[in-house]
Coordinates of C-alpha atoms and ligand atoms in Angstrom, one line a residue:
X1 CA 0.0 0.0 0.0
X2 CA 1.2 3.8 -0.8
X3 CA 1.0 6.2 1.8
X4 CA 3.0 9.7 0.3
X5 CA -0.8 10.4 -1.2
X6 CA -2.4 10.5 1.7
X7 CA -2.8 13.6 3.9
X8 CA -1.1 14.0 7.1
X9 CA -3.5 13.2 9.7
X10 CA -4.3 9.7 8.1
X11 CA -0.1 9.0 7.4
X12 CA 0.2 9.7 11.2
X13 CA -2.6 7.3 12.1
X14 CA -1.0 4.6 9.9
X15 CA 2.2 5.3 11.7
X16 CA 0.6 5.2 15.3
X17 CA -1.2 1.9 14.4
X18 CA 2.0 0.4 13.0
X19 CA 0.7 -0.1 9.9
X20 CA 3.9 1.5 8.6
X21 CA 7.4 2.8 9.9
X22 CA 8.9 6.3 9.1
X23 CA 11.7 4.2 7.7
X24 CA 9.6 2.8 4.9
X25 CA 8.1 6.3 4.2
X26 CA 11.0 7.7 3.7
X27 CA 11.7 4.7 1.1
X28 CA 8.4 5.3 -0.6
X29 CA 9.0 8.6 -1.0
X30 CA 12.7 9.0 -2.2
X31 CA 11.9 6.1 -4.5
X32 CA 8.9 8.4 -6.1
X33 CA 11.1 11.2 -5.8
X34 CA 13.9 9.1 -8.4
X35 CA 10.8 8.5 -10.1
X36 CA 9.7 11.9 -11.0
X37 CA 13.0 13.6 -11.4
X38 CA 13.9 12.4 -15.1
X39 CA 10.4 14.2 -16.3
X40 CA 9.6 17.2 -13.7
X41 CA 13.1 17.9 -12.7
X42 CA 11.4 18.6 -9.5
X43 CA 15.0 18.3 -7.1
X44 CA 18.2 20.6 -7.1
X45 CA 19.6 17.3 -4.4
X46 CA 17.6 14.5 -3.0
X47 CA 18.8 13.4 0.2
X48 CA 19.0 9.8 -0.1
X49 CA 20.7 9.5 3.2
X50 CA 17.5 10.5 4.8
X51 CA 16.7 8.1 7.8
X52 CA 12.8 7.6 9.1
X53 CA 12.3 9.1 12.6
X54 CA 10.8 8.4 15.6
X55 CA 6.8 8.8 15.7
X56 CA 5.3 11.1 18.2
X57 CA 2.1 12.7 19.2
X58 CA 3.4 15.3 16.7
X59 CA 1.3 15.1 13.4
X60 CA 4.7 15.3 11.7
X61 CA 6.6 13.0 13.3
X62 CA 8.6 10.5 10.8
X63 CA 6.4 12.2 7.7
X64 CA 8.9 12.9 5.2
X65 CA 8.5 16.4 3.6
X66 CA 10.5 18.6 0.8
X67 CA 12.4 21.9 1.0
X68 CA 12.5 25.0 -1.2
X69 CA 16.2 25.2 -2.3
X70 CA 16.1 29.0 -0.9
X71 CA 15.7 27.8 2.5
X72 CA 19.6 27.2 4.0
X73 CA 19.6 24.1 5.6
X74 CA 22.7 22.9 7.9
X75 CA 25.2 20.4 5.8
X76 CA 23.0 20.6 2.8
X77 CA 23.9 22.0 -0.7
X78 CA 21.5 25.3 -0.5
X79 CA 21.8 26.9 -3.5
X80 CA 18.5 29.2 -4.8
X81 CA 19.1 27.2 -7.7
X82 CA 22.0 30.0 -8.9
X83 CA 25.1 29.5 -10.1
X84 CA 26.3 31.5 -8.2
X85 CA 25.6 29.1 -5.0
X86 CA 26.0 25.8 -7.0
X87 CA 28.4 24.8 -3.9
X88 CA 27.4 26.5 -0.8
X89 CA 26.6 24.1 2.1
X90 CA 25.3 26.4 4.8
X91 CA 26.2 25.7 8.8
X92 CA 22.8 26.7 10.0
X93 CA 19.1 26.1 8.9
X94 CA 16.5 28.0 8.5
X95 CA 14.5 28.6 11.7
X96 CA 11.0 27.2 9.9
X97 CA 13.1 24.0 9.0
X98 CA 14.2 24.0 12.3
X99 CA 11.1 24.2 13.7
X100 CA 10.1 21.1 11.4
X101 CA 13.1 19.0 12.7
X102 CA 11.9 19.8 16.4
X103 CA 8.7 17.9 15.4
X104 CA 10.7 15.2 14.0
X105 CA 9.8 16.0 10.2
X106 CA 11.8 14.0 8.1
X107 CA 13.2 16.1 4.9
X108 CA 13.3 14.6 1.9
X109 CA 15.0 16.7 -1.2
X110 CA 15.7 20.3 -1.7
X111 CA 13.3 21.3 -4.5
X112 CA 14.3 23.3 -8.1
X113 CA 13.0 26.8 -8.2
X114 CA 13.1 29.8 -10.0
X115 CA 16.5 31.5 -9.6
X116 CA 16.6 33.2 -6.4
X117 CA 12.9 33.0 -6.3
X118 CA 13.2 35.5 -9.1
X119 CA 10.4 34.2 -12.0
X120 CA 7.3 32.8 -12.7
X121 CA 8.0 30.1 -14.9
X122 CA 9.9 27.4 -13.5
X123 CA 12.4 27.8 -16.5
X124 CA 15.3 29.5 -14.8
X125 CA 17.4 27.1 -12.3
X126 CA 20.8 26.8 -12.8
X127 CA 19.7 23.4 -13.0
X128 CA 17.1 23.4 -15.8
X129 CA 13.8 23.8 -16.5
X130 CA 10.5 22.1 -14.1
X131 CA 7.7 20.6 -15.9
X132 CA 4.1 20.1 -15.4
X133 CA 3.1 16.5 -13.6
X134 CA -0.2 17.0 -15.1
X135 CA 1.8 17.4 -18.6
X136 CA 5.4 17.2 -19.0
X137 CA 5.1 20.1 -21.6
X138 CA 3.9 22.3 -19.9
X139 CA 5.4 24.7 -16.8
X140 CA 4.5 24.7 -12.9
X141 CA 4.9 28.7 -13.3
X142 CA 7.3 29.7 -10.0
X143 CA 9.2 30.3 -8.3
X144 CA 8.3 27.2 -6.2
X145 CA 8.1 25.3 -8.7
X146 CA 9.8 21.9 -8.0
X147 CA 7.4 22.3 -4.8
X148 CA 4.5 22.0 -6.4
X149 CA 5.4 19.5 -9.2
X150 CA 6.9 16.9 -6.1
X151 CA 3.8 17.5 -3.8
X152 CA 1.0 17.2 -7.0
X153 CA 2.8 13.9 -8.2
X154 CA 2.9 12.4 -4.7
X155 CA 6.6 12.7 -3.4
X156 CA 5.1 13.7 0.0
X157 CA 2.5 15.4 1.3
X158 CA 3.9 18.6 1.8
X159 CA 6.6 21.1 0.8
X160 CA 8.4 24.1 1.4
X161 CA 7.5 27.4 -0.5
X162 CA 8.4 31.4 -0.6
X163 CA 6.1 33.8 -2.1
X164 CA 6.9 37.3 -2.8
X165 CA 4.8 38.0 -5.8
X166 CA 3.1 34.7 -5.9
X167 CA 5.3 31.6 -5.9
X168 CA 3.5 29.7 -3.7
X169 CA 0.1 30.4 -4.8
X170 CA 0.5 30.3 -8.8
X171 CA 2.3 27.1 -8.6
X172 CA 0.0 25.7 -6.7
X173 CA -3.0 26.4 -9.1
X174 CA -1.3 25.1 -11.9
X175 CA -0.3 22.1 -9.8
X176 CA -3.9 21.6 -8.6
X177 CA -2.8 21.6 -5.2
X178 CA -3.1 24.2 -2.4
X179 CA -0.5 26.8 -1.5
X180 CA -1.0 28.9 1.5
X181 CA 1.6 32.1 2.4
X182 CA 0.3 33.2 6.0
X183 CA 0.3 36.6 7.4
X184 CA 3.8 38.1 6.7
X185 CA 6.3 37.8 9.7
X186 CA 4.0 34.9 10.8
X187 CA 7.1 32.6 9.9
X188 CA 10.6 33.7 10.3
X189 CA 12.3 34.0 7.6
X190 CA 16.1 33.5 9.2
X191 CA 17.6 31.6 6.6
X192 CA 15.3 32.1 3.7
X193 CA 17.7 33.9 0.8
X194 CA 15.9 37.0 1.1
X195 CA 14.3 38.3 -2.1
X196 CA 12.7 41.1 -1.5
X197 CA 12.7 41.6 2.4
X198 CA 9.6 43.8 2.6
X199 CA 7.3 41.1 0.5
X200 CA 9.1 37.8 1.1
X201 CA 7.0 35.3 2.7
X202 CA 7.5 31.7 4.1
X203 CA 4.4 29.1 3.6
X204 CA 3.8 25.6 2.4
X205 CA 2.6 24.2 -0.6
X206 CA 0.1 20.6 0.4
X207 CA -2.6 18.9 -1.2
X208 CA -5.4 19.5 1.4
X209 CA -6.5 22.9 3.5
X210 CA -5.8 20.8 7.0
X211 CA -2.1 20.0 5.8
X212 CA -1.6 23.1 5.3
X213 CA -3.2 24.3 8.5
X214 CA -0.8 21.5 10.6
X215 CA 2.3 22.7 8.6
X216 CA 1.9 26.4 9.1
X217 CA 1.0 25.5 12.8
X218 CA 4.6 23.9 13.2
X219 CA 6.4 26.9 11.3
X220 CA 5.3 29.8 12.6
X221 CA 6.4 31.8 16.3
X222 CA 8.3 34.6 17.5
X223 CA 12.0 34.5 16.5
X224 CA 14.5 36.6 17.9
X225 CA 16.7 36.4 14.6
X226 CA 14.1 37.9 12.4
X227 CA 12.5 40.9 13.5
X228 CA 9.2 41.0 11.5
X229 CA 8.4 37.8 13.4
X230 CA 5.0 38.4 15.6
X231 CA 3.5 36.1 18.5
X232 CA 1.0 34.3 17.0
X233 CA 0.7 31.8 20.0
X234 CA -3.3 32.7 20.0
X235 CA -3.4 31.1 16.2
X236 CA -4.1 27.8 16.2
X237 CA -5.1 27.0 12.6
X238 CA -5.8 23.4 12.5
X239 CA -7.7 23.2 15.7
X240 CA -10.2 26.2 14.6
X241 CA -10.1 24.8 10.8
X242 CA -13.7 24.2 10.7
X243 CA -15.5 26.6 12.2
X244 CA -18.7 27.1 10.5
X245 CA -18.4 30.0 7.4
X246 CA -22.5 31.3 7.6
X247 CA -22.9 34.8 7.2
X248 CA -19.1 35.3 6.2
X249 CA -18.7 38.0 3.6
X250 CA -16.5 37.5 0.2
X251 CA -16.2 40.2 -2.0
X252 CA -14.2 39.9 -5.4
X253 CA -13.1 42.4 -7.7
X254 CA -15.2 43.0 -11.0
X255 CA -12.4 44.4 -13.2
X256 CA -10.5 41.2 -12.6
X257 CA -13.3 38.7 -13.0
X258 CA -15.5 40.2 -15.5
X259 CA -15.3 38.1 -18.9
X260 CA -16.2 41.2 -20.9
X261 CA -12.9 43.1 -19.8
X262 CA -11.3 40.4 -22.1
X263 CA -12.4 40.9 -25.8
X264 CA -10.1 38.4 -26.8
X265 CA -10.4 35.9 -24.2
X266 CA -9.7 31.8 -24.9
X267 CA -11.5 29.3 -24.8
X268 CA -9.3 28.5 -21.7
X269 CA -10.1 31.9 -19.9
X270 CA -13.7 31.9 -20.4
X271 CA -13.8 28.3 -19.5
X272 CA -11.4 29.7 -16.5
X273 CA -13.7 32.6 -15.4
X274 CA -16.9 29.9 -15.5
X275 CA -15.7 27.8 -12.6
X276 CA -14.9 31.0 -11.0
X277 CA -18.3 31.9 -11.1
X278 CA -19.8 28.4 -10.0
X279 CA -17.1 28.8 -7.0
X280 CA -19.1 31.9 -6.2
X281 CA -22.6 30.2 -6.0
X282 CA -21.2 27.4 -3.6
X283 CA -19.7 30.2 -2.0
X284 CA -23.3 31.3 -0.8
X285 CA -24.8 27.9 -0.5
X286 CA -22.4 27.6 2.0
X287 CA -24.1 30.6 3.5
X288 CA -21.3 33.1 2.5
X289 CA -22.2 36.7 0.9
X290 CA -20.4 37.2 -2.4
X291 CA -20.5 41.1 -3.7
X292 CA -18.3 42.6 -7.0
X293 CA -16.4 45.8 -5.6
X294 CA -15.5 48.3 -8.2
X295 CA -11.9 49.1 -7.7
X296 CA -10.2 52.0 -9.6
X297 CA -8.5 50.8 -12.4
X298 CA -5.3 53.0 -12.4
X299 CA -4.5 51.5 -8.8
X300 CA -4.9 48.3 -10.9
X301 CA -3.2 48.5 -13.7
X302 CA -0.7 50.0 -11.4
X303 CA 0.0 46.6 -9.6
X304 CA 2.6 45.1 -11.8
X305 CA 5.0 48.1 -12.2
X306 CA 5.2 49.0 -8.1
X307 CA 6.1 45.3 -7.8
X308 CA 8.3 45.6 -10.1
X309 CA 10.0 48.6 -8.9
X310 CA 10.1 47.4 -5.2
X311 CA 11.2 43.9 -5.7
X312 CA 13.9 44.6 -8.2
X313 CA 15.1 47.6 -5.8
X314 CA 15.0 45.5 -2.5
X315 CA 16.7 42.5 -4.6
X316 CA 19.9 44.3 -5.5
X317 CA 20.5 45.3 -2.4
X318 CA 19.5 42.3 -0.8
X319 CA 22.1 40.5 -3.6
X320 CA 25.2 43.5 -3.3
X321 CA 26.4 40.1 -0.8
X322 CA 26.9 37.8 -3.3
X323 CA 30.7 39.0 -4.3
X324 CA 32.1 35.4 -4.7
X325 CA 34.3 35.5 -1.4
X326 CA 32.2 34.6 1.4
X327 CA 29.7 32.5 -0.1
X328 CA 29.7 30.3 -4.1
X329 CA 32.5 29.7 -6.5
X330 CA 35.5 32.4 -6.6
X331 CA 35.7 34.0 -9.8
X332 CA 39.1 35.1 -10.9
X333 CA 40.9 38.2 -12.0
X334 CA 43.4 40.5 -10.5
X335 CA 42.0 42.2 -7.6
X336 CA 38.7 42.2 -5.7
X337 CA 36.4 44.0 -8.3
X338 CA 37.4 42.1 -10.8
X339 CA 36.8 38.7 -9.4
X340 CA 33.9 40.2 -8.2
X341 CA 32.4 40.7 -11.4
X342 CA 33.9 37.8 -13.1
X343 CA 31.6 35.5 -10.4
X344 CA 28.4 37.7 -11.0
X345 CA 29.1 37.8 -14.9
X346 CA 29.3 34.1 -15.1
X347 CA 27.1 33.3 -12.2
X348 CA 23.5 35.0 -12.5
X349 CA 21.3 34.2 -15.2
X350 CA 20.4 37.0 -18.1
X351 CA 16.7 37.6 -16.0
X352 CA 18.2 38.4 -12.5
X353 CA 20.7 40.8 -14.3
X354 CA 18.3 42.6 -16.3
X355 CA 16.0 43.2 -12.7
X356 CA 19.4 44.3 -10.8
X357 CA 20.2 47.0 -13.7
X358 CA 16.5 48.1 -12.8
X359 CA 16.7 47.6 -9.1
X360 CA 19.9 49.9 -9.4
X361 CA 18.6 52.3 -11.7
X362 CA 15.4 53.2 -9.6
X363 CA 17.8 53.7 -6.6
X364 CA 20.0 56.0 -8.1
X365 CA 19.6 59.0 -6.0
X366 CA 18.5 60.8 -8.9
X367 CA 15.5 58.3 -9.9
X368 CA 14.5 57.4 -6.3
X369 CA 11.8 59.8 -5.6
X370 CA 10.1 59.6 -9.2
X371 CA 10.4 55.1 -9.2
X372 CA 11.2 54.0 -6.0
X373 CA 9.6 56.3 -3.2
X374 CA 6.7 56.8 -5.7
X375 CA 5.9 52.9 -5.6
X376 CA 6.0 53.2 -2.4
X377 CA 3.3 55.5 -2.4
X378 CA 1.4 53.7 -4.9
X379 CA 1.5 50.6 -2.6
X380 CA 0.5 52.3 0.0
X381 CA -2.8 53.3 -1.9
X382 CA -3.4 50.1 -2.6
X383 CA -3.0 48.5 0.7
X384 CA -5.1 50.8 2.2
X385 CA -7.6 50.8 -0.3
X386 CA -7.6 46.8 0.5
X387 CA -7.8 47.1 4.3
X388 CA -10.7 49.8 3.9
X389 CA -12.5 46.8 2.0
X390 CA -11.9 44.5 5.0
X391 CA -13.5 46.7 7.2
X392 CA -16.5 45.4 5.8
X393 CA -15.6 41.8 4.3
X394 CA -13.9 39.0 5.3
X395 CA -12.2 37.7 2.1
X396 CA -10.9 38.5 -1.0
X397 CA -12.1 35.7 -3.9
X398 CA -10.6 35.9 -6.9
X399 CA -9.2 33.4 -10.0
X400 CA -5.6 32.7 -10.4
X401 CA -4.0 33.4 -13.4
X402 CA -5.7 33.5 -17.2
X403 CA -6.4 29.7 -16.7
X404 CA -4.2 26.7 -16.4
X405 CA -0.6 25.9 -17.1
X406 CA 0.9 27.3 -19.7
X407 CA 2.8 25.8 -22.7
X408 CA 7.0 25.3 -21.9
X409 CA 7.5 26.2 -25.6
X410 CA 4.9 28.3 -26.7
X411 CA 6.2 31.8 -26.7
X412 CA 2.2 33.2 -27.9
X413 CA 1.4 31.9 -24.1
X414 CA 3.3 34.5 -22.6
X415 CA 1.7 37.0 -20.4
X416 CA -0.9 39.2 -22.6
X417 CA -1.3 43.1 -22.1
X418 CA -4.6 42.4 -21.7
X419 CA -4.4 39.5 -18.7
X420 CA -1.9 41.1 -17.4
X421 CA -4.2 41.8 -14.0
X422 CA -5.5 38.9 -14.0
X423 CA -1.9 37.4 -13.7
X424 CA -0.3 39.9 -11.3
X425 CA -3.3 39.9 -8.8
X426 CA -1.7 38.0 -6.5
X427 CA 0.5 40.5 -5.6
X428 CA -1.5 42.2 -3.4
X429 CA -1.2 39.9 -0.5
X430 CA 2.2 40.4 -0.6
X431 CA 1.9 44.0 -0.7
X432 CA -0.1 44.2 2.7
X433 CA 1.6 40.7 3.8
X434 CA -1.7 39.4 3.7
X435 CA -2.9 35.7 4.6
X436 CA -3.6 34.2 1.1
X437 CA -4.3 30.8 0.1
X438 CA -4.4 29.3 -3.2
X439 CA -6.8 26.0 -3.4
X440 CA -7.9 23.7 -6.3
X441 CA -11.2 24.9 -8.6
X442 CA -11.3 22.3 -11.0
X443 CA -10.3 22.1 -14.5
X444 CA -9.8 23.5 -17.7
X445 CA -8.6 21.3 -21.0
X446 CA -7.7 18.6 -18.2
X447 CA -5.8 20.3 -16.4
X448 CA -6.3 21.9 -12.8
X449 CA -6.9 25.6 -12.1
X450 CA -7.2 27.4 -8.8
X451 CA -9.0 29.7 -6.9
X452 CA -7.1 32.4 -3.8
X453 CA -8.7 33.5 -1.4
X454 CA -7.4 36.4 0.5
X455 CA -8.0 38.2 4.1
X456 CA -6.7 40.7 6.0
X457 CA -3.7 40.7 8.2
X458 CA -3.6 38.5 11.3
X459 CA -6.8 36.7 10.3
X460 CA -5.4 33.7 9.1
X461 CA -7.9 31.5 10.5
X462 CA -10.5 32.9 8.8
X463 CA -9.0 33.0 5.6
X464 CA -8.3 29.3 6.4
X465 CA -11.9 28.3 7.5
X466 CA -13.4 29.9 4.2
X467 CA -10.7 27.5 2.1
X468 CA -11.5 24.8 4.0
X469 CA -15.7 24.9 3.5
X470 CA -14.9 25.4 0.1
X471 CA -12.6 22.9 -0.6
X472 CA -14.8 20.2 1.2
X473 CA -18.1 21.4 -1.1
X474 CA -15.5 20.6 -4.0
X475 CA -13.6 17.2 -5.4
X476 CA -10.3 18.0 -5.2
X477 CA -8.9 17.6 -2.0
X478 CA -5.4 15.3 -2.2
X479 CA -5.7 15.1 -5.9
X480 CA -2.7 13.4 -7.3
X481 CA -1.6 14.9 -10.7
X482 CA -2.5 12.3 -13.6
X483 CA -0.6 12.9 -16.6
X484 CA -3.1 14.2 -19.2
X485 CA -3.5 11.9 -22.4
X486 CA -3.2 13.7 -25.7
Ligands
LIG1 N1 6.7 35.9 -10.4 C1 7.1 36.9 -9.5 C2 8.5 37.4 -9.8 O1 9.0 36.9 -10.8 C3 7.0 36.4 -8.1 C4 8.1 35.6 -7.6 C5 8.0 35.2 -6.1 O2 6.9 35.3 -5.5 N2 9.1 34.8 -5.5 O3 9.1 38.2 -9.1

């Protein structure tokens, strides 16, 4: 019998029975892992000296789980899947890992994503391009990309994520799994490469709601060593996961989810923004309110160029420490500049150099009031704008993406002007550091699409009750990707 497509609680309750060991978990899943590798490319390194571990009351004792290859994890290669850090073995982990090991978690591989955390697409480790469980051709989108594609095909129940745009939560759609990126600071974020420090998030990526809820649960607390961390010892997400929804109120945003703001829409997108729609109706037989909010449309259409602006800002400063010396391979040259920029020549790809000349260029102190400060302004606006509307609702709804995965090689799938909303949405959680969660809403051509829901800060329950009735009046919960036939 398999047990790595099971959800948490029932793995446990084989392991209490002695049904099964943590030793022979951790064989079933590095076995799948080898499996999938060839075709998703899912791994940077799997550890297959990982040893089962003892089982506890803990829910995540001797589970075997997978790691983001941005989180640093003591004696193992950790290397944002740059070049720059193809050989850097930190001597400390990350506090959420560490908080993992303390309930006996048992880590499996460290998982491929976008460089740095730095993409959407899955396409830009040093160590290749991650594709689609569902279809081989197609991408995970990222940056936590190997993530998703080793939780959707069954590796283990649970992985590892950072979002700071959307990289849990757009993987996970495309997956057709759930991604959840908590209330910013909730998780510490010691010993997560930092990406963009003021919208960098920790958070899982899991096939169910409650796996999520018990992960988060283990992750989160106070932590000395990063200072956005908050005591969130009042949060219990898995115990309160299903308190009843009635009378909750979603709103969503009609610019975003009205099919006639897309003259050219797909198939796919109309197909996209149907299930959307039906989501709503179960929404209120669940005894939810659902109301469109107008939202003005230059604070939209705004979105993608402050994220822009702030992440590539925050990123090459947050970066100015990869020189070479301390950490990754020594480039060579005469003197200190020059090996300096021999290692960053050689060592980042094209994308990451193309958002530090624009990081740079909006700090100049010439440009910083006209790009930088104004974005900051501009985000401002909108956060506020979004915690005026939460006043008054609970939740955000809205769809992820323009539908669901896109093709590897088809460059006409790229992001269209007119989507372009639809696609950046997301952002907005990380904006206001937002809870946000990502579930499952069925499919589209075969293959899975997803639904966020979004709340305002520190009510993470809530956001996580409203997933939870939602995904339990739908199908999809521990859904195991099946390769599509053609
Ligand atoms: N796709 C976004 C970017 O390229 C988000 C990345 C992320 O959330 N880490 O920046």
């Amino acid at each position: 019998m398999k047990y790595m497509d099971k959800g948490i609680v029932a793995i446990h309750e084989a392991l209490k029975k002695g049904e099964i060991t943590s030793q022979e978990l951790v064989e079933e899943s590095l076995a799948k892992a080898h499996e999938i590798q060839d075709k998703t490319n899912a791994f940077v390194t799997i550890l297959d000296d990982a040893k089962g571990l003892p089982v506890t009351d803990d829910l995540l004792s001797g589970i075997p789980y997978g790691v983001k290859d941005n989180y640093s994890t003591r004696g193992i290669l950790s290397t944002g899947s740059s070049n720059t850090l193809k050989n850097y073995v930190p001597f400390f982990s990350a506090t959420a890992v560490l908080n993992l090991e303390k309930k006996g978690a048992v880590p499996i591989g460290k998982t491929t994503l976008d460089e740095f955390g730095m993409g959407g697409t899955g396409t830009t480790a040093h160590t290749g391009i991650v594709h689609n469980p569902w279809d081989y051709d197609r991408m995970c989108a990222g940056s936590s990309s190997g993530s998703a594609a080793s939780v959707a095909a069954g590796v283990y129940p649970y992985a590892l994520g950072s979002d700071t745009g959307d990289s849990i939560r757009k993987p996970a759609a495309y997956c057709g799994i759930v991604g959840y990126k908590p209330t910013y600071g909730m998780i510490s974020r010691y010993g997560l490469f930092p990406f963009a420090s003021s919208l960098d998030h920790c958070g899982v990526l899991s096939r169910s709601v409650e796996d999520a809820a018990i992960v988060v649960d283990a992750m989160k607390g106070l932590d000395p060593k990063d200072q956005t961390t908050w005591d969130s010892t009042n949060i219990h997400l898995y115990e309160n996961l299903k308190k009843d929804v009635k009378g909750t109120k979603l709103f969503y945003i009609k610019e975003i989810c009205d099919i006639n703001n897309y003259p050219n829409a797909s198939e796919e997108l109309i197909e996209h923004l149907k299930n959307f729609q039906a989501t709503l109706k179960k929404c209120e037989e669940l005894g939810m309110s659902v109301e469109g909010v107008s939202l003005d449309q230059k604070l939209l259409n705004a979105l993608p160029s402050v994220y822009v602006v702030i992440s590539c800002a925050e990123a090459t400063s947050n970066m100015s420490n990869l020189t070479g010396f301390i950490f990754g391979p020594r480039g060579s040259g005469k003197n200190y500049e020059e090996m300096m920029k021999d290692y960053r020549t050689k060592g980042f790809s094209p994308l990451i150099k193309r958002r530090f000349i624009i990081g740079s260029y909006v700090l100049q102190k010439e440009n910083q009031e006209k790009y930088f400060k104004n974005a900051q302004r501009v985000r401002r606006l909108i956060v506020d704008e979004m915690k005026k509307l939460f006043t008054k609702y609970d939740g955000l709804i809205l769809p992820v993406g323009s539908g669901p995965a896109k093709l590897l090689d088809d460059p006409t799938d790229m992001v269209k002007e007119e989507t372009t909303i639809l696609e950046d949405h997301l952002q907005i959680g990380n904006f206001g550091g937002f809870p946000s969660i990502t579930i499952p809403n069925g499919f589209v051509s075969d293959l899975p699409v997803g639904v966020n829901i979004t709340g305002n800060c520190y009510q993470d329950e809530l956001v996580l009750n409203i997933a939870y009735a939602l995904e339990s009046s739908m199908n999809y919960k521990n859904q195991i990707a099946k390769e599509v036939t053609k």
